[in-house]
mmCIF file of C-alpha atoms and ligand atoms in Angstrom:
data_model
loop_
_atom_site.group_PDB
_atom_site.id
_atom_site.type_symbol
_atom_site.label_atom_id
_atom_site.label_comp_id
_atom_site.label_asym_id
_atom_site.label_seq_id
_atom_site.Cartn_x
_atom_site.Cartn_y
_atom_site.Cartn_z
ATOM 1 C CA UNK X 615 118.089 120.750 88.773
ATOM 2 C CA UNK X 616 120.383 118.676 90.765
ATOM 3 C CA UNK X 617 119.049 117.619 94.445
ATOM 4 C CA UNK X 618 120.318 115.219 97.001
ATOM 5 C CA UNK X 619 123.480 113.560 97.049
ATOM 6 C CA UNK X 620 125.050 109.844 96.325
ATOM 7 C CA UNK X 621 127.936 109.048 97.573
ATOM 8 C CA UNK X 622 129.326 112.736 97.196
ATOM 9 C CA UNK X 623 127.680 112.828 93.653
ATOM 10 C CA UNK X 624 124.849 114.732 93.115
ATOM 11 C CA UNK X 625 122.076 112.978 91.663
ATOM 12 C CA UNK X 626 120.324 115.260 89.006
ATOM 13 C CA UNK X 627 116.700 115.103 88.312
ATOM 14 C CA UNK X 628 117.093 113.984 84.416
ATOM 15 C CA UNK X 629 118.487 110.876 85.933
ATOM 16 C CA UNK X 630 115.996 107.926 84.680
ATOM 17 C CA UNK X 631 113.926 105.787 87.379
ATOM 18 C CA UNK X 632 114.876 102.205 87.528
ATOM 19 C CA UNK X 633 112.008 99.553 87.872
ATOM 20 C CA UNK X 634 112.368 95.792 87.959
ATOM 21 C CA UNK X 635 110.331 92.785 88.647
ATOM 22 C CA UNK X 636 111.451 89.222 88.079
ATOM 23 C CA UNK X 637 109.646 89.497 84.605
ATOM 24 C CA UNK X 638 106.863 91.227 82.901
ATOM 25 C CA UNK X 639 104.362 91.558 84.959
ATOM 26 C CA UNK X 640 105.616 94.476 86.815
ATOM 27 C CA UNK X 641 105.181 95.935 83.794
ATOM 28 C CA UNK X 642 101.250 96.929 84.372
ATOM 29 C CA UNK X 643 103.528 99.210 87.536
ATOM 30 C CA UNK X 644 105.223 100.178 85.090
ATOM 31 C CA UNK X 645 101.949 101.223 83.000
ATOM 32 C CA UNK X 646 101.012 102.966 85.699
ATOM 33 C CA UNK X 647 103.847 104.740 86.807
ATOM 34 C CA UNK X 648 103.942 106.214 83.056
ATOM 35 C CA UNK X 649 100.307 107.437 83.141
ATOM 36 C CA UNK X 650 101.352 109.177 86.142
ATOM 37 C CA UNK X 651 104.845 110.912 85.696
ATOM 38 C CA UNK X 652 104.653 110.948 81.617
ATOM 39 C CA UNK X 653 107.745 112.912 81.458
ATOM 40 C CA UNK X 654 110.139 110.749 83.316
ATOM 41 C CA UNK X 655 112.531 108.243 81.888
ATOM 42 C CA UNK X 656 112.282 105.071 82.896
ATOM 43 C CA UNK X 657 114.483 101.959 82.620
ATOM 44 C CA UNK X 658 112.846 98.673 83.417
ATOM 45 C CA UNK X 659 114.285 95.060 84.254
ATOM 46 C CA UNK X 660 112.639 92.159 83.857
ATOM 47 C CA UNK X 661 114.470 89.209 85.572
ATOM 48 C CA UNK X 662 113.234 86.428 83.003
ATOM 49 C CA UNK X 663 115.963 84.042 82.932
ATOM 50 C CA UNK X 664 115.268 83.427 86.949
ATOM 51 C CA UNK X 665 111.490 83.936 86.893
ATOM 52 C CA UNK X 666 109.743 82.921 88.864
ATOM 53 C CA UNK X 667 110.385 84.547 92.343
ATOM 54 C CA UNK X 668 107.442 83.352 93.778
ATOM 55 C CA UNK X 669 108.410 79.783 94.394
ATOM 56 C CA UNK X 670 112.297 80.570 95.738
ATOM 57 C CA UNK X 671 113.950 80.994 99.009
ATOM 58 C CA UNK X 672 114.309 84.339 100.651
ATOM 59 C CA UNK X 673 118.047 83.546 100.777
ATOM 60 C CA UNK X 674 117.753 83.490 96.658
ATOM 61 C CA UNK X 675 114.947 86.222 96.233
ATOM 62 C CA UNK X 676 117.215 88.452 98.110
ATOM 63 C CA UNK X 677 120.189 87.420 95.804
ATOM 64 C CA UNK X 678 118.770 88.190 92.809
ATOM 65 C CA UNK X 679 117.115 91.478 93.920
ATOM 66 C CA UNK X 680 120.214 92.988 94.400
ATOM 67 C CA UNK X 681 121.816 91.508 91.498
ATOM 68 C CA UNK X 682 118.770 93.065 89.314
ATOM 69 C CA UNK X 683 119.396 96.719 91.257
ATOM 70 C CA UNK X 684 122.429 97.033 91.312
ATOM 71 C CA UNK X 685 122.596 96.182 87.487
ATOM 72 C CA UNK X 686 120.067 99.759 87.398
ATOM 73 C CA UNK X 687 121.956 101.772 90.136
ATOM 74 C CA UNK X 688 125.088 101.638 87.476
ATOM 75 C CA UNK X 689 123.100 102.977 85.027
ATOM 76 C CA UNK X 690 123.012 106.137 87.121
ATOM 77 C CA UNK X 691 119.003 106.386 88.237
ATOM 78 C CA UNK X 692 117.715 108.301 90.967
ATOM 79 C CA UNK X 693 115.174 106.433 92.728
ATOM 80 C CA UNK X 694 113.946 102.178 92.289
ATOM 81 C CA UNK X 695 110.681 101.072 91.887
ATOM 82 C CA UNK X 696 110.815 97.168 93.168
ATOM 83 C CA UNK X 697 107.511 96.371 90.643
ATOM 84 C CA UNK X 698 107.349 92.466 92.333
ATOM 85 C CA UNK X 699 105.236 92.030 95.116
ATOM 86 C CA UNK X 700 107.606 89.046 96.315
ATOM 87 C CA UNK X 701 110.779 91.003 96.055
ATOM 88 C CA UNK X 702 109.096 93.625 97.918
ATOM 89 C CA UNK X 703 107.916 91.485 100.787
ATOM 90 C CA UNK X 704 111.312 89.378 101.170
ATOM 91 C CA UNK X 705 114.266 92.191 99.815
ATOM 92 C CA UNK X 706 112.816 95.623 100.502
ATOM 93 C CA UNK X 707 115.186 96.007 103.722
ATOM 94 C CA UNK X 708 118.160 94.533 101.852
ATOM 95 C CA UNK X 709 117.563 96.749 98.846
ATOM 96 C CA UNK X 710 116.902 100.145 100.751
ATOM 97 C CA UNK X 711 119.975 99.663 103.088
ATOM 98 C CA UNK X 712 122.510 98.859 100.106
ATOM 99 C CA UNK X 713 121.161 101.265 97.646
ATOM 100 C CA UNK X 714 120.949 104.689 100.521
ATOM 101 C CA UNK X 715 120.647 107.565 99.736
ATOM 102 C CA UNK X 716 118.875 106.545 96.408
ATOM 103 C CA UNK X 717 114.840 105.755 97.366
ATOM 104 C CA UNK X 718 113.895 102.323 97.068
ATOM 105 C CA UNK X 719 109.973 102.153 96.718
ATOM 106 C CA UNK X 720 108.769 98.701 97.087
ATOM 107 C CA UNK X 721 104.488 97.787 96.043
ATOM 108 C CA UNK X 722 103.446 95.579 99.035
ATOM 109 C CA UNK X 723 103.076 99.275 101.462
ATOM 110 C CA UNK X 724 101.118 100.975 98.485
ATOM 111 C CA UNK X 725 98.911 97.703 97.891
ATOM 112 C CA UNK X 726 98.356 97.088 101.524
ATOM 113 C CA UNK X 727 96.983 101.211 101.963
ATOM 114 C CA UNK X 728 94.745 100.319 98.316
ATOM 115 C CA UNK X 729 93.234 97.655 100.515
ATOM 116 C CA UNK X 730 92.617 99.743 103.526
ATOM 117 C CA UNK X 731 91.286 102.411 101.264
ATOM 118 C CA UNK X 732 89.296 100.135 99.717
ATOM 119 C CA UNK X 733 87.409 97.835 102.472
ATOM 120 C CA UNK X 734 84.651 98.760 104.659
ATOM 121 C CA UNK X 735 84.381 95.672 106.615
ATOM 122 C CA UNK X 736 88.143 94.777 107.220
ATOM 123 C CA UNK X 737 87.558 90.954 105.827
ATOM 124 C CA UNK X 738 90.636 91.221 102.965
ATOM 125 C CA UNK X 739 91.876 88.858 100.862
ATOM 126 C CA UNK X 740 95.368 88.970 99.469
ATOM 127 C CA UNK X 741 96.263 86.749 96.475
ATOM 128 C CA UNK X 742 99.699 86.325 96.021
ATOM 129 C CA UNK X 743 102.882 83.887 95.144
ATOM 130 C CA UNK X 744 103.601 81.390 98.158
ATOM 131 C CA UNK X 745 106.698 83.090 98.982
ATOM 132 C CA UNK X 746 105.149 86.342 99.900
ATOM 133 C CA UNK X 747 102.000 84.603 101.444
ATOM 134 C CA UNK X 748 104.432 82.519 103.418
ATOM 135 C CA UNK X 749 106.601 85.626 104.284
ATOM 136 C CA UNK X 750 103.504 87.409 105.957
ATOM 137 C CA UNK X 751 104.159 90.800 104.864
ATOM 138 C CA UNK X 752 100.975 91.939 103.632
ATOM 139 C CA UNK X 753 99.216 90.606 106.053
ATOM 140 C CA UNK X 754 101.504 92.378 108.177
ATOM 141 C CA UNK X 755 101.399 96.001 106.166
ATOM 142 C CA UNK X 756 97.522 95.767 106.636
ATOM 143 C CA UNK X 757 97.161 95.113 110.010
ATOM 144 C CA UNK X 758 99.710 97.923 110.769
ATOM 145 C CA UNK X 759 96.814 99.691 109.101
ATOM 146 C CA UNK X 760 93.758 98.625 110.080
ATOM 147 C CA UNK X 761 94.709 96.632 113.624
ATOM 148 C CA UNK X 762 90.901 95.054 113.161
ATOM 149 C CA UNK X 763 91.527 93.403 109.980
ATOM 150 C CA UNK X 764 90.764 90.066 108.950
ATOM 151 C CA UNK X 765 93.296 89.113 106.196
ATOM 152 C CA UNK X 766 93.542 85.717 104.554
ATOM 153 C CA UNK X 767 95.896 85.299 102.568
ATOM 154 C CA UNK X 768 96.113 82.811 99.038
ATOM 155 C CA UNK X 769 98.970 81.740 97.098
ATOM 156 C CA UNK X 770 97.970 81.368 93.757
ATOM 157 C CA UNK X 771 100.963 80.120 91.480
ATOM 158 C CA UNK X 772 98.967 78.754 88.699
ATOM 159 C CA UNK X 773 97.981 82.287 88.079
ATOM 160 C CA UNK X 774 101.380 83.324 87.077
ATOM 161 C CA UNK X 775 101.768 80.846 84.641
ATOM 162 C CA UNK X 776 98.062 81.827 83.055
ATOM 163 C CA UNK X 777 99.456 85.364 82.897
ATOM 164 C CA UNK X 778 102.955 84.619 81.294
ATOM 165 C CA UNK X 779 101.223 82.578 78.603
ATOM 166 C CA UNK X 780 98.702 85.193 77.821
ATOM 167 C CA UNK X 781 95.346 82.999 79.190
ATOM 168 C CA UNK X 782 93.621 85.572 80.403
ATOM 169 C CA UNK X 783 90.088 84.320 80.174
ATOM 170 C CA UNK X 784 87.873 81.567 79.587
ATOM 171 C CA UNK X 785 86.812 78.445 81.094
ATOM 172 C CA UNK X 786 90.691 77.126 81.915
ATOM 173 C CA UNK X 787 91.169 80.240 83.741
ATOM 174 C CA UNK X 788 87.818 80.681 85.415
ATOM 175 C CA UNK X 789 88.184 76.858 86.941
ATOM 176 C CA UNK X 790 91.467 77.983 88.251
ATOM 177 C CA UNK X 791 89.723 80.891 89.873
ATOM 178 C CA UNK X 792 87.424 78.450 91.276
ATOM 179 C CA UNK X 793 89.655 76.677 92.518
ATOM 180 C CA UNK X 794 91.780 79.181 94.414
ATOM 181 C CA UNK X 795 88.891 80.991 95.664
ATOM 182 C CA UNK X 796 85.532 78.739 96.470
ATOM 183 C CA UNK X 797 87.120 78.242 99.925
ATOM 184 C CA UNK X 798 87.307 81.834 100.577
ATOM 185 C CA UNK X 799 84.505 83.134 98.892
ATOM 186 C CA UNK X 800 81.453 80.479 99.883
ATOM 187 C CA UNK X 801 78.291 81.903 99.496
ATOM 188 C CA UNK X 802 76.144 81.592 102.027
ATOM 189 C CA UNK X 803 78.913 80.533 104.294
ATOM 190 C CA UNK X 804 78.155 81.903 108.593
ATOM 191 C CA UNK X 805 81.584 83.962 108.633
ATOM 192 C CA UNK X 806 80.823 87.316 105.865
ATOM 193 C CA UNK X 807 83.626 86.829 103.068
ATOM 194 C CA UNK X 808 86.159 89.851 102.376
ATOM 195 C CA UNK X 809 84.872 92.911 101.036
ATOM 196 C CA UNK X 810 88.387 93.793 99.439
ATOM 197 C CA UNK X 811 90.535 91.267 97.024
ATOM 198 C CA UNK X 812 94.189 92.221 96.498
ATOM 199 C CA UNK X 813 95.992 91.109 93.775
ATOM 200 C CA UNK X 814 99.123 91.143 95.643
ATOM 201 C CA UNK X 815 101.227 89.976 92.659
ATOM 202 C CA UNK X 816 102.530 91.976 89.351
ATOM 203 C CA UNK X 817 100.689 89.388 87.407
ATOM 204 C CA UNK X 818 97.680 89.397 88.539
ATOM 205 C CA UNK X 819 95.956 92.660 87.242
ATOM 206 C CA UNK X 820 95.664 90.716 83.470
ATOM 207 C CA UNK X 821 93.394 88.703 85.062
ATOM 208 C CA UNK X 822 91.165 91.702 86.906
ATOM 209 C CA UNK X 823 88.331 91.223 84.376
ATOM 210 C CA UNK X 824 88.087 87.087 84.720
ATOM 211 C CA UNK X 825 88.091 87.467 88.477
ATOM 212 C CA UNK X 826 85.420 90.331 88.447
ATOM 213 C CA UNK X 827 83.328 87.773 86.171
ATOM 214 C CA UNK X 828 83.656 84.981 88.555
ATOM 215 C CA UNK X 829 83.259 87.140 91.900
ATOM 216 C CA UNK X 830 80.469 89.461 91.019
ATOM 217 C CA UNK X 831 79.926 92.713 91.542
ATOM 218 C CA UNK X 832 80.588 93.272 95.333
ATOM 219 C CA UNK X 833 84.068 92.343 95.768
ATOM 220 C CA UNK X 834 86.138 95.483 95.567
ATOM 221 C CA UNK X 835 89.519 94.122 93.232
ATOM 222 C CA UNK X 836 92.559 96.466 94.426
ATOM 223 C CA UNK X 837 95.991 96.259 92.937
ATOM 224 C CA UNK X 838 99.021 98.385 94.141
ATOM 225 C CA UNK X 839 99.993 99.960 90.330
ATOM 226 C CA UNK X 840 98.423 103.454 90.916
ATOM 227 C CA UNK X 841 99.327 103.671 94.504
ATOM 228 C CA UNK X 842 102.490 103.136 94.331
ATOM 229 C CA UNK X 843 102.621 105.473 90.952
ATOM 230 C CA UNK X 844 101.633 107.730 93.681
ATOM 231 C CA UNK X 845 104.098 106.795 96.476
ATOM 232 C CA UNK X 846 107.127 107.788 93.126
ATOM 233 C CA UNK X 847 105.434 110.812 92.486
ATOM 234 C CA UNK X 848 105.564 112.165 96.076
ATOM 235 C CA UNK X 849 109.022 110.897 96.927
ATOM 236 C CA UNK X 850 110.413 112.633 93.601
ATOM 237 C CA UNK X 851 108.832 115.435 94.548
ATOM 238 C CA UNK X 852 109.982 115.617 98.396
ATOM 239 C CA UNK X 853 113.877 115.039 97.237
ATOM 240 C CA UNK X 854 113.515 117.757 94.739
ATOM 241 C CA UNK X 855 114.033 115.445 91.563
ATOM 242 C CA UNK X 856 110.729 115.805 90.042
ATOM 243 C CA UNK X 857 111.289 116.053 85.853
ATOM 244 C CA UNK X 858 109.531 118.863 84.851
ATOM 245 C CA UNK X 859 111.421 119.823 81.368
ATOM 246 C CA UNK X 860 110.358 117.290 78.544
ATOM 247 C CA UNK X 861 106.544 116.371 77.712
ATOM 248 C CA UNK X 862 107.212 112.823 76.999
ATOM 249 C CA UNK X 863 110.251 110.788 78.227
ATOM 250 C CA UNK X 864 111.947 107.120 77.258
ATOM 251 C CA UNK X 865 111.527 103.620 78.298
ATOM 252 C CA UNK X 866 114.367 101.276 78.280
ATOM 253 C CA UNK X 867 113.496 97.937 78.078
ATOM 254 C CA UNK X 868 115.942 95.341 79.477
ATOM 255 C CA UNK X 869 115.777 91.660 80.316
ATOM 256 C CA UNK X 870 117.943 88.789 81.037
ATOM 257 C CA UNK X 871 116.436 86.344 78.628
ATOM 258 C CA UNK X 872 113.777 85.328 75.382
ATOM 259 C CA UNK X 873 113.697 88.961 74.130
ATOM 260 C CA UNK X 874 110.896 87.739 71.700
ATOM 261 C CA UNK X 875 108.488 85.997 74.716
ATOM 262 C CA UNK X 876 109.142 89.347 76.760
ATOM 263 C CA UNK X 877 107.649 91.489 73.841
ATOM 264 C CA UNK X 878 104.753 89.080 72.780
ATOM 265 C CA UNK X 879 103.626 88.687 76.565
ATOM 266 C CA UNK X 880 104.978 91.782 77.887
ATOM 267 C CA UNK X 881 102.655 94.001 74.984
ATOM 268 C CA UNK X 882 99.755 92.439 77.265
ATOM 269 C CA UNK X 883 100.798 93.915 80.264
ATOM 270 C CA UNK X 884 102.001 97.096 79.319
ATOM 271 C CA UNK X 885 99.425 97.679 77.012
ATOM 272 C CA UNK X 886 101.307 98.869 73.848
ATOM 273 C CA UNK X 887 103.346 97.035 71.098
ATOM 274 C CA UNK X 888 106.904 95.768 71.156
ATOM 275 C CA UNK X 889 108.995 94.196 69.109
ATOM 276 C CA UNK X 890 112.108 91.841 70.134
ATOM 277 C CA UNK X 891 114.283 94.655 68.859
ATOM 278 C CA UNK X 892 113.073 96.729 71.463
ATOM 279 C CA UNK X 893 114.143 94.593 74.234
ATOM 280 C CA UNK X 894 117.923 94.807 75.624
ATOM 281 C CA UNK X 895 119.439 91.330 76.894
ATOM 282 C CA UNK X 896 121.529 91.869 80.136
ATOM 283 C CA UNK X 897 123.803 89.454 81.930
ATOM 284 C CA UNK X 898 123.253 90.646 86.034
ATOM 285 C CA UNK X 899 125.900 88.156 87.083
ATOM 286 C CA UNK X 900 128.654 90.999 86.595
ATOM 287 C CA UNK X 901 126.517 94.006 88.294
ATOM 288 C CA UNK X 902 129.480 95.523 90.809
ATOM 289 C CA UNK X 903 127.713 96.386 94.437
ATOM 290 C CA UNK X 904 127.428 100.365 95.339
ATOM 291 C CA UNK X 905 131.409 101.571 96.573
ATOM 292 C CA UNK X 906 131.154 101.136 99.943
ATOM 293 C CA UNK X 907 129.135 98.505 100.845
HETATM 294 N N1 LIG T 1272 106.502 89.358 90.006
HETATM 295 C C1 LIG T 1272 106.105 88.383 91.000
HETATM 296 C C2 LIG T 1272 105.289 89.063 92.091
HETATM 297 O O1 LIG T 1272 104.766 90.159 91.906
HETATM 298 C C3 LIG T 1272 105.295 87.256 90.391
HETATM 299 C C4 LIG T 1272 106.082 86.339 89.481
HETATM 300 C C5 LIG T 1272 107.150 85.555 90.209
HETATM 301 O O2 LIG T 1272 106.833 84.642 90.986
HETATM 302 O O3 LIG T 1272 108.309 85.887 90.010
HETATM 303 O O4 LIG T 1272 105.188 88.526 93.164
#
């Protein structure tokens, strides 16, 4: 089937779906996004010679965004999935107005409705890099929400670097949580503390099961992953370019640097094996813009 149009091209529904994130921890989107549309193929980015995102300007978040896309729109795909919270909250406008007609699907919207969905009191708290935190987006995306919601917002940088180097639990990482979160999250304190914890950053879900530990039971733990899964599935869908003629499709696998850390870590995050060999090294320096822009 062959739906919409780009450019005066038409873009056909075998086309793959491009995802990238400044590394690989938009590959537990990526997890998702597979559970969800199993016979799609996907080609993901991971952006790990300029990782991390988190601590850059907008000015170079932006930059590098596009550089990353438009490295993915050559390779012909028919809709991006922006799997980095901070490129979401800082490029999404950038990305969608350069890359039109092809959908641009950031996770900050999806996260911020898994929040809404999730609270009952409206107290939220958003853990993310300080570029996004600074940005105020989610904080932003919920409100437009939920106009009665309390959101404070954490940047948590540390947890990044726990993530990339596979630390995942244990004391180290539990003091870190302490750390972060004591302030927010004081028992007994006179103000109720949020209901709802977003982990409003691609490397945070690793760390789901350390946080629960240290939290307790009460705290609902949201991530965007299978909401925005959901967002792909019903944009596909609306423009017509669903995949609905192969049971299982590919992943490509490409990055910009250390093919062997991106298997060894990124096997955490996506949850299945992979070898060096299966990782492509790409230079995005030399990715032309879309004709016409
Ligand atoms: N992928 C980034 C995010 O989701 C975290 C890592 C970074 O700072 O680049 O915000």
């Amino acid at each position: 089937m062959r739906s919409k149009t780009q450019g005066d091209q038409a873009i056909p529904s075998s086309s793959p779906i491009g995802v990238f994130d400044s590394g690989v921890g938009g590959l537990t989107v990526l997890r998702a996004l597979l559970d969800r549309l199993p016979g799609e193929d996907f080609v993901y980015l991971g952006d790990t010679a300029r990782l991390p995102y988190g601590s850059k300007s907008p000015g170079s978040i932006r930059q590098y965004s596009l550089q990353a896309a438009r490295l993915l729109h050559e390779r012909g795909v028919k809709c991006l999935v922006v799997a980095c919270n901070t490129a979401s909250a800082i490029a999404l406008d950038a990305l969608t107005q350069e890359f039109d007609p092809v959908p641009v699907i950031g996770v900050l919207e999806p996260g911020a409705a898994a929040a809404c969905g999730a609270t009952r009191s409206g107290r939220i708290a958003v853990l993310a890099t300080e570029s996004t935190v600074r940005g105020g987006a989610y904080q932003a995306a919920i409100t437009r929400r939920r106009p009665d919601a309390v959101v404070t917002a954490r940047a948590c940088p540390l947890f990044v670097a726990l993530a990339e180097e596979g630390w995942t639990d244990g004391p180290i990482v539990e003091g870190v949580i302490h750390r972060y979160l004591d302030q927010i999250f004081v028992a007994g304190a006179a103000v109720a503390h949020p209901d709802t914890l977003v982990l409003g950053c691609t490397h945070f879900p690793v760390l789901a099961p350390t946080l629960r530990k240290v939290l307790g039971p009460d705290v609902a733990i949201v991530d965007s992953a299978a909401t925005t899964a959901a967002a792909l599935a019903e944009v596909l869908a609306q423009r017509g370019v669903l995949r609905h003629d192969q049971a299982a499709g590919s992943v490509t696998l490409l990055a910009t640097d250390g093919p062997e850390r991106f298997a060894r870590v990124g096997a955490m995050f996506l949850g299945r094996p992979l070898a060096p060999t299966d990782v492509e090294i790409v230079d995005l320096a030399f990715a032309p813009a879309p004709s016409g822009t």
